[in-house]
Amino acid sequence: MKKQILFAVIAVLYSCAPGNKVVLEGEVTGLLPGDTLILQEYELPDWKEIQADTFYISSPGQFSIQKELSHTTYFLLEHLPKGRPAVITCMRGASFVAKPGDRLTFRGSEDLWGALSKSGGFYQDTLIAQTDSLETNRNREQIEIYRNMHRYRTDGFPDSVRKYSDLYRAPVPVELEEKRRYLKDSVNNSEYAAFSYLYSLYDVTYSQLEDRLARFDPRVRASYMGQQLERMLAILKNIEVGHTPADFTVTDIEGETIRLSDYRGKYTLIYHWGLCPGIIWVHPRLLTLYEHFHDKGFEVIGFTPDNFFETYESYKDDTEIGPLFNQPWKTVFTDWPENEFITESYYFSGVPILMLISPEGVTLERGYSEVYQKLKKILEENLGKIE
């Protein structure tokens, strides 16, 4: 249950953080008195929001927060300006990891809030600090690219929108990717490494996780993040490529019951979607595949975490978002109580997730937008070429 705590944040320097608290301090240009900060706690790898605390800024360009903390936690710190428009950005807030007793400092500017620099806590470690610095630089670039996409979309220049959409999906810089990989795969004595592995679990197999856990120091394996990795073993086994996933029963938006086993004999795509650049790119392409192959043995079950159709109804005629209202397949809302289990048991950690199941019930492919090309190839090889 979310807990809302309202109080003014004042710029006070603390000599030390009590053992069960985390202290967050910021020097951010553009912050003004009356602005709101929302500190959200998430449980990984399920991305469940477990608590949200609200604070108010009282001193220009500064904030200081004390927060009770029982274990290492992944946070998102969101900024909401008062009396002026929110900045255009692709990032809801500044993300970070903290443990009880940490004291973190954030620096940057309001217009690049999702790219604030961090120091203290885990970020005192040289490797973690270097990796985070590269992450911050990339976040700045992503925000600027997204703003260009928004500007050209508003001005009606689709070619420019496509250009920046391609830039937005460009591969992660090599140096950043190498440091990420080393941190999550090779550092065995840091709980942050366990967090990094947990954060990147979307492309990890059951056997890979089992091997990684065996290489962590016992202290790390017994930590909060280590225990979360232990919990995921059974879940990853269920969705692993080459494995037959467990049957499920959910209720679609028409109130009809859907069972995965009802789709035996057909290629079935489990499609977890929402609103993001990846979805805008892949959704029209999935509609094309569905149009060509549905009558030949291709089905799609769409899962989305909220009532998109009502929330974004004003975008129905938008050239890019509008196609999302075309859902010729069954749609399931994962936030309905009877459907909530599917988010964890099928590990819907982001959007889009594409999970292709064979007519025999075996998982053939699973991943994000990159799965589309593999999906298309499998359908063309087995159901006929698209003319």
Short mmCIF file of C-alpha atoms in Angstrom, two decimals:
data_model
loop_
_atom_site.label_atom_id
_atom_site.label_comp_id
_atom_site.label_asym_id
_atom_site.label_seq_id
_atom_site.Cartn_x
_atom_site.Cartn_y
_atom_site.Cartn_z
CA MET A 1 0.00 0.00 0.00
CA LYS A 2 1.27 3.42 -0.87
CA LYS A 3 1.98 5.76 1.99
CA GLN A 4 1.89 9.48 1.38
CA ILE A 5 3.96 11.69 3.66
CA LEU A 6 3.78 15.42 3.14
CA PHE A 7 6.29 17.79 4.61
CA ALA A 8 8.66 20.53 3.56
CA VAL A 9 12.19 19.64 2.57
CA ILE A 10 14.69 22.05 4.04
CA ALA A 11 18.36 22.39 3.24
CA VAL A 12 19.93 21.00 6.41
CA LEU A 13 23.33 19.30 6.50
CA TYR A 14 23.44 16.13 8.57
CA SER A 15 26.71 15.03 10.14
CA CYS A 16 25.86 11.36 9.69
CA ALA A 17 22.99 9.10 8.67
CA PRO A 18 21.36 6.95 11.36
CA GLY A 19 21.88 3.24 10.75
CA ASN A 20 18.38 2.56 9.45
CA LYS A 21 18.01 5.73 7.38
CA VAL A 22 19.19 6.98 4.04
CA VAL A 23 19.94 10.69 3.53
CA LEU A 24 19.47 12.24 0.09
CA GLU A 25 20.82 15.71 -0.63
CA GLY A 26 20.68 17.64 -3.86
CA GLU A 27 22.14 20.71 -5.53
CA VAL A 28 20.00 21.09 -8.65
CA THR A 29 19.72 24.31 -10.61
CA GLY A 30 16.18 25.26 -11.54
CA LEU A 31 14.47 23.86 -8.44
CA LEU A 32 12.09 26.39 -6.90
CA PRO A 33 10.22 26.59 -3.60
CA GLY A 34 6.91 24.79 -3.84
CA ASP A 35 8.17 22.19 -6.33
CA THR A 36 7.32 18.61 -5.43
CA LEU A 37 9.61 15.60 -5.18
CA ILE A 38 8.12 12.11 -5.18
CA LEU A 39 10.41 9.36 -3.87
CA GLN A 40 9.20 6.01 -5.19
CA GLU A 41 10.45 2.62 -4.00
CA TYR A 42 10.35 -0.32 -6.38
CA GLU A 43 10.71 -4.03 -5.88
CA LEU A 44 12.88 -5.65 -8.53
CA PRO A 45 12.68 -7.45 -10.82
CA ASP A 46 8.87 -7.13 -10.74
CA TRP A 47 8.95 -3.31 -10.89
CA LYS A 48 6.22 -3.09 -8.27
CA GLU A 49 5.90 0.28 -6.60
CA ILE A 50 5.85 -0.49 -2.89
CA GLN A 51 5.80 3.03 -1.47
CA ALA A 52 5.76 6.66 -2.59
CA ASP A 53 6.71 9.55 -0.30
CA THR A 54 6.00 13.16 -1.25
CA PHE A 55 8.21 16.12 -0.30
CA TYR A 56 8.17 19.85 -1.02
CA ILE A 57 11.11 22.07 -1.91
CA SER A 58 11.56 25.15 0.31
CA SER A 59 15.02 26.39 -0.75
CA PRO A 60 15.93 27.27 -4.36
CA GLY A 61 18.20 24.67 -5.98
CA GLN A 62 18.45 22.43 -2.91
CA PHE A 63 16.79 19.48 -1.22
CA SER A 64 17.54 17.19 1.70
CA ILE A 65 15.54 14.09 2.60
CA GLN A 66 15.79 11.52 5.38
CA LYS A 67 14.09 8.21 4.72
CA GLU A 68 13.65 5.14 6.92
CA LEU A 69 14.97 2.08 5.09
CA SER A 70 14.92 -1.60 6.03
CA HIS A 71 16.93 -3.05 3.15
CA THR A 72 18.76 -2.15 -0.05
CA THR A 73 16.24 -0.50 -2.36
CA TYR A 74 15.87 0.75 -5.91
CA PHE A 75 14.42 4.28 -6.01
CA LEU A 76 13.02 6.69 -8.55
CA LEU A 77 13.03 10.38 -7.55
CA GLU A 78 10.51 12.34 -9.61
CA HIS A 79 10.33 16.14 -9.86
CA LEU A 80 7.06 18.04 -10.41
CA PRO A 81 7.43 21.80 -10.90
CA LYS A 82 4.91 24.20 -9.39
CA GLY A 83 3.29 26.85 -11.55
CA ARG A 84 5.27 26.07 -14.71
CA PRO A 85 5.18 23.31 -17.35
CA ALA A 86 7.01 20.07 -16.69
CA VAL A 87 10.09 19.60 -18.85
CA ILE A 88 9.77 17.34 -21.89
CA THR A 89 11.64 14.15 -21.12
CA CYS A 90 11.63 10.41 -21.71
CA MET A 91 12.60 9.70 -18.10
CA ARG A 92 10.20 9.91 -15.20
CA GLY A 93 12.93 10.67 -12.71
CA ALA A 94 16.41 10.07 -11.35
CA SER A 95 16.99 6.42 -10.45
CA PHE A 96 19.43 5.13 -7.84
CA VAL A 97 20.12 2.35 -5.35
CA ALA A 98 20.65 2.90 -1.62
CA LYS A 99 21.01 0.84 1.52
CA PRO A 100 20.33 1.73 5.17
CA GLY A 101 22.98 4.18 6.41
CA ASP A 102 23.83 5.63 2.99
CA ARG A 103 24.15 9.35 2.32
CA LEU A 104 23.86 10.32 -1.34
CA THR A 105 24.38 13.64 -3.08
CA PHE A 106 22.73 14.56 -6.40
CA ARG A 107 23.88 17.32 -8.74
CA GLY A 108 22.62 18.64 -12.04
CA SER A 109 19.80 20.72 -13.48
CA GLU A 110 16.03 20.57 -13.51
CA ASP A 111 15.81 20.25 -17.29
CA LEU A 112 17.99 17.11 -17.18
CA TRP A 113 16.51 15.64 -14.03
CA GLY A 114 16.75 12.07 -15.29
CA ALA A 115 20.51 12.54 -15.72
CA LEU A 116 21.49 13.80 -12.27
CA SER A 117 24.97 12.77 -11.13
CA LYS A 118 25.28 10.79 -7.88
CA SER A 119 27.93 10.36 -5.21
CA GLY A 120 28.07 8.52 -1.90
CA GLY A 121 26.82 5.10 -0.86
CA PHE A 122 27.42 2.45 -3.50
CA TYR A 123 28.57 5.22 -5.85
CA GLN A 124 31.79 5.68 -3.87
CA ASP A 125 33.09 2.49 -5.47
CA THR A 126 35.32 3.35 -8.44
CA LEU A 127 33.81 0.89 -10.91
CA ILE A 128 30.24 1.74 -9.93
CA ALA A 129 30.99 5.47 -10.14
CA GLN A 130 32.55 5.11 -13.61
CA THR A 131 29.61 3.07 -14.85
CA ASP A 132 27.09 5.51 -13.41
CA SER A 133 28.90 8.45 -15.02
CA LEU A 134 28.58 6.79 -18.42
CA GLU A 135 24.91 6.05 -17.69
CA THR A 136 24.37 9.72 -16.82
CA ASN A 137 25.95 10.88 -20.08
CA ARG A 138 23.79 8.51 -22.09
CA ASN A 139 20.66 9.65 -20.25
CA ARG A 140 21.45 13.25 -21.20
CA GLU A 141 21.73 12.24 -24.85
CA GLN A 142 18.50 10.22 -24.73
CA ILE A 143 16.59 13.12 -23.22
CA GLU A 144 17.79 15.50 -25.94
CA ILE A 145 16.93 13.01 -28.69
CA TYR A 146 13.47 12.52 -27.22
CA ARG A 147 12.90 16.27 -27.15
CA ASN A 148 13.75 16.45 -30.83
CA MET A 149 11.29 13.63 -31.53
CA HIS A 150 8.61 15.53 -29.62
CA ARG A 151 9.38 18.82 -31.38
CA TYR A 152 9.27 17.35 -34.89
CA ARG A 153 6.14 15.36 -34.08
CA THR A 154 4.46 18.56 -32.90
CA ASP A 155 5.61 20.45 -36.01
CA GLY A 156 4.45 17.66 -38.31
CA PHE A 157 7.76 16.40 -39.74
CA PRO A 158 7.43 12.57 -39.79
CA ASP A 159 10.78 12.01 -41.54
CA SER A 160 12.61 13.84 -38.77
CA VAL A 161 10.62 11.92 -36.16
CA ARG A 162 11.74 8.64 -37.74
CA LYS A 163 15.34 9.85 -37.81
CA TYR A 164 15.36 10.61 -34.09
CA SER A 165 13.40 7.45 -33.32
CA ASP A 166 16.24 5.48 -34.91
CA LEU A 167 18.78 7.45 -32.86
CA TYR A 168 16.78 6.76 -29.72
CA ARG A 169 17.03 3.02 -30.38
CA ALA A 170 20.76 3.16 -31.17
CA PRO A 171 22.90 0.56 -29.35
CA VAL A 172 24.33 1.35 -25.95
CA PRO A 173 27.89 2.79 -26.22
CA VAL A 174 30.50 0.03 -26.14
CA GLU A 175 32.35 1.34 -23.07
CA LEU A 176 29.14 1.55 -21.05
CA GLU A 177 28.01 -1.90 -22.17
CA GLU A 178 31.38 -3.41 -21.20
CA LYS A 179 31.32 -1.89 -17.73
CA ARG A 180 27.71 -2.94 -17.18
CA ARG A 181 28.58 -6.49 -18.21
CA TYR A 182 31.68 -6.70 -16.03
CA LEU A 183 29.85 -5.31 -13.02
CA LYS A 184 26.92 -7.69 -13.21
CA ASP A 185 28.79 -10.78 -14.42
CA SER A 186 32.22 -10.66 -12.77
CA VAL A 187 32.06 -8.71 -9.48
CA ASN A 188 31.27 -11.23 -6.74
CA ASN A 189 31.70 -9.23 -3.53
CA SER A 190 29.19 -6.38 -3.96
CA GLU A 191 25.44 -6.32 -3.38
CA TYR A 192 25.30 -3.65 -6.12
CA ALA A 193 26.54 -6.32 -8.55
CA ALA A 194 23.63 -8.52 -7.45
CA PHE A 195 21.30 -5.56 -8.05
CA SER A 196 22.84 -5.04 -11.52
CA TYR A 197 22.19 -8.67 -12.37
CA LEU A 198 18.65 -8.43 -11.04
CA TYR A 199 18.06 -5.24 -13.05
CA SER A 200 19.24 -6.97 -16.25
CA LEU A 201 17.41 -10.22 -15.67
CA TYR A 202 15.26 -9.75 -18.77
CA ASP A 203 17.85 -11.46 -20.99
CA VAL A 204 19.09 -14.07 -18.51
CA THR A 205 18.23 -17.77 -18.65
CA TYR A 206 17.54 -20.04 -15.72
CA SER A 207 20.88 -21.84 -16.08
CA GLN A 208 22.78 -18.53 -16.33
CA LEU A 209 21.17 -17.25 -13.13
CA GLU A 210 21.93 -20.51 -11.34
CA ASP A 211 25.60 -20.22 -12.35
CA ARG A 212 25.80 -16.54 -11.37
CA LEU A 213 24.37 -17.15 -7.93
CA ALA A 214 26.96 -19.84 -7.30
CA ARG A 215 29.78 -17.34 -7.95
CA PHE A 216 28.59 -14.62 -5.57
CA ASP A 217 30.21 -14.43 -2.15
CA PRO A 218 27.99 -16.00 0.54
CA ARG A 219 27.47 -12.53 2.08
CA VAL A 220 26.18 -11.16 -1.23
CA ARG A 221 24.00 -14.20 -1.88
CA ALA A 222 22.44 -13.74 1.57
CA SER A 223 21.83 -10.00 0.98
CA TYR A 224 18.44 -8.60 0.04
CA MET A 225 19.31 -8.35 -3.66
CA GLY A 226 20.86 -11.83 -3.57
CA GLN A 227 17.67 -13.26 -2.11
CA GLN A 228 15.60 -11.58 -4.81
CA LEU A 229 17.75 -13.37 -7.38
CA GLU A 230 17.12 -16.68 -5.60
CA ARG A 231 13.36 -16.06 -5.85
CA MET A 232 13.60 -15.64 -9.62
CA LEU A 233 15.04 -19.09 -10.34
CA ALA A 234 11.64 -20.81 -10.63
CA ILE A 235 10.13 -17.93 -12.62
CA LEU A 236 12.93 -17.90 -15.20
CA LYS A 237 12.67 -21.65 -15.59
CA ASN A 238 8.99 -21.24 -16.48
CA ILE A 239 9.61 -18.71 -19.29
CA GLU A 240 12.91 -20.05 -20.61
CA VAL A 241 13.27 -20.54 -24.36
CA GLY A 242 12.95 -24.25 -25.13
CA HIS A 243 10.75 -24.85 -22.08
CA THR A 244 6.99 -25.43 -21.97
CA PRO A 245 5.59 -22.64 -19.78
CA ALA A 246 2.89 -23.35 -17.22
CA ASP A 247 -0.69 -22.87 -18.35
CA PHE A 248 -2.51 -19.76 -17.15
CA THR A 249 -6.08 -18.52 -16.95
CA VAL A 250 -6.82 -14.78 -17.22
CA THR A 251 -9.82 -12.58 -17.97
CA ASP A 252 -9.79 -10.30 -21.00
CA ILE A 253 -11.32 -6.82 -21.21
CA GLU A 254 -14.59 -8.31 -22.51
CA GLY A 255 -14.87 -10.47 -19.40
CA GLU A 256 -14.05 -13.66 -21.27
CA THR A 257 -11.74 -16.33 -19.88
CA ILE A 258 -8.47 -16.99 -21.71
CA ARG A 259 -6.33 -20.07 -21.16
CA LEU A 260 -2.94 -20.44 -22.76
CA SER A 261 -3.69 -24.10 -23.43
CA ASP A 262 -6.63 -23.05 -25.65
CA TYR A 263 -4.04 -21.78 -28.17
CA ARG A 264 -2.29 -25.10 -28.70
CA GLY A 265 -1.87 -25.85 -32.37
CA LYS A 266 -1.09 -22.21 -33.24
CA TYR A 267 1.90 -19.89 -33.05
CA THR A 268 0.97 -17.66 -30.10
CA LEU A 269 2.58 -14.35 -29.25
CA ILE A 270 2.36 -13.12 -25.67
CA TYR A 271 2.66 -9.35 -26.15
CA HIS A 272 3.19 -7.10 -23.12
CA TRP A 273 2.75 -3.50 -24.22
CA GLY A 274 2.36 0.09 -23.04
CA LEU A 275 3.35 3.50 -24.35
CA CYS A 276 7.03 3.93 -25.25
CA PRO A 277 9.13 4.48 -28.40
CA GLY A 278 9.72 0.72 -28.69
CA ILE A 279 5.99 0.07 -28.79
CA ILE A 280 5.39 2.83 -31.33
CA TRP A 281 7.95 1.11 -33.57
CA VAL A 282 6.88 -2.52 -33.14
CA HIS A 283 3.08 -2.29 -32.87
CA PRO A 284 2.28 -1.42 -36.52
CA ARG A 285 4.59 -4.23 -37.61
CA LEU A 286 2.78 -6.72 -35.38
CA LEU A 287 -0.52 -5.58 -36.88
CA THR A 288 0.88 -6.40 -40.33
CA LEU A 289 2.00 -9.86 -39.21
CA TYR A 290 -1.37 -10.50 -37.62
CA GLU A 291 -3.20 -9.45 -40.79
CA HIS A 292 -1.13 -11.82 -42.95
CA PHE A 293 -0.85 -14.82 -40.64
CA HIS A 294 -3.85 -14.89 -38.32
CA ASP A 295 -5.94 -17.07 -40.65
CA LYS A 296 -2.94 -19.37 -41.13
CA GLY A 297 -2.39 -20.12 -37.44
CA PHE A 298 -0.97 -17.05 -35.68
CA GLU A 299 -2.55 -15.63 -32.52
CA VAL A 300 -1.67 -12.74 -30.22
CA ILE A 301 -2.64 -12.19 -26.59
CA GLY A 302 -2.03 -8.58 -25.54
CA PHE A 303 -1.23 -7.68 -21.94
CA THR A 304 -1.05 -4.10 -20.70
CA PRO A 305 -0.65 -2.76 -17.15
CA ASP A 306 -3.36 -0.09 -17.24
CA ASN A 307 -6.43 1.00 -19.13
CA PHE A 308 -4.61 2.56 -22.06
CA PHE A 309 -7.70 3.05 -24.19
CA GLU A 310 -9.37 5.40 -21.73
CA THR A 311 -6.23 7.10 -20.45
CA TYR A 312 -4.98 8.12 -23.90
CA GLU A 313 -8.26 8.44 -25.79
CA SER A 314 -7.35 11.99 -26.87
CA TYR A 315 -4.43 10.51 -28.88
CA LYS A 316 -6.69 8.22 -30.91
CA ASP A 317 -6.08 10.16 -34.13
CA ASP A 318 -2.34 10.66 -33.56
CA THR A 319 -0.36 9.22 -36.46
CA GLU A 320 2.02 7.30 -34.16
CA ILE A 321 -0.01 6.55 -31.03
CA GLY A 322 -3.28 5.99 -32.88
CA PRO A 323 -2.33 2.50 -34.17
CA LEU A 324 -2.21 1.30 -30.54
CA PHE A 325 -6.00 1.61 -30.47
CA ASN A 326 -6.13 -1.06 -33.17
CA GLN A 327 -6.11 -4.25 -31.12
CA PRO A 328 -7.65 -7.02 -33.25
CA TRP A 329 -6.51 -9.65 -30.75
CA LYS A 330 -7.55 -10.35 -27.16
CA THR A 331 -6.40 -7.77 -24.60
CA VAL A 332 -5.84 -8.45 -20.89
CA PHE A 333 -5.41 -5.75 -18.23
CA THR A 334 -2.75 -6.97 -15.84
CA ASP A 335 -3.88 -4.67 -13.03
CA TRP A 336 -7.23 -6.46 -12.69
CA PRO A 337 -7.04 -8.50 -9.45
CA GLU A 338 -7.66 -11.83 -11.18
CA ASN A 339 -4.84 -11.11 -13.66
CA GLU A 340 -2.18 -9.58 -11.39
CA PHE A 341 -0.31 -12.88 -10.96
CA ILE A 342 0.71 -12.93 -14.63
CA THR A 343 3.05 -9.96 -14.24
CA GLU A 344 5.28 -11.96 -11.91
CA SER A 345 4.83 -15.50 -13.21
CA TYR A 346 5.61 -14.42 -16.79
CA TYR A 347 8.04 -11.70 -15.70
CA PHE A 348 6.55 -8.66 -17.45
CA SER A 349 9.43 -6.39 -16.52
CA GLY A 350 9.01 -3.79 -19.26
CA VAL A 351 7.51 -3.03 -22.67
CA PRO A 352 7.40 -4.33 -25.26
CA ILE A 353 7.88 -7.98 -24.30
CA LEU A 354 7.40 -10.45 -27.14
CA MET A 355 7.20 -14.14 -26.20
CA LEU A 356 6.50 -16.55 -29.05
CA ILE A 357 5.12 -19.99 -28.22
CA SER A 358 5.07 -22.83 -30.74
CA PRO A 359 1.97 -24.83 -31.70
CA GLU A 360 3.34 -27.55 -29.40
CA GLY A 361 3.43 -25.11 -26.46
CA VAL A 362 7.21 -24.54 -26.31
CA THR A 363 8.71 -21.05 -26.00
CA LEU A 364 10.61 -20.25 -29.20
CA GLU A 365 11.71 -16.64 -28.59
CA ARG A 366 11.41 -14.10 -25.81
CA GLY A 367 12.69 -10.55 -25.50
CA TYR A 368 11.99 -6.96 -26.44
CA SER A 369 11.67 -5.21 -29.81
CA GLU A 370 14.59 -7.17 -31.26
CA VAL A 371 12.45 -10.32 -31.19
CA TYR A 372 10.25 -8.92 -33.96
CA GLN A 373 12.66 -9.91 -36.79
CA LYS A 374 12.99 -13.44 -35.39
CA LEU A 375 9.22 -13.67 -35.03
CA LYS A 376 8.69 -12.57 -38.64
CA LYS A 377 11.26 -15.07 -39.89
CA ILE A 378 9.67 -17.99 -37.99
CA LEU A 379 6.20 -17.14 -39.27
CA GLU A 380 7.38 -16.77 -42.87
CA GLU A 381 9.30 -20.06 -42.71
CA ASN A 382 6.34 -21.97 -41.32
CA LEU A 383 3.21 -20.16 -42.51
CA GLY A 384 4.31 -18.65 -45.83
CA LYS A 385 6.07 -15.56 -47.13
CA ILE A 386 4.46 -12.13 -46.93
CA GLU A 387 3.71 -11.08 -50.48
#
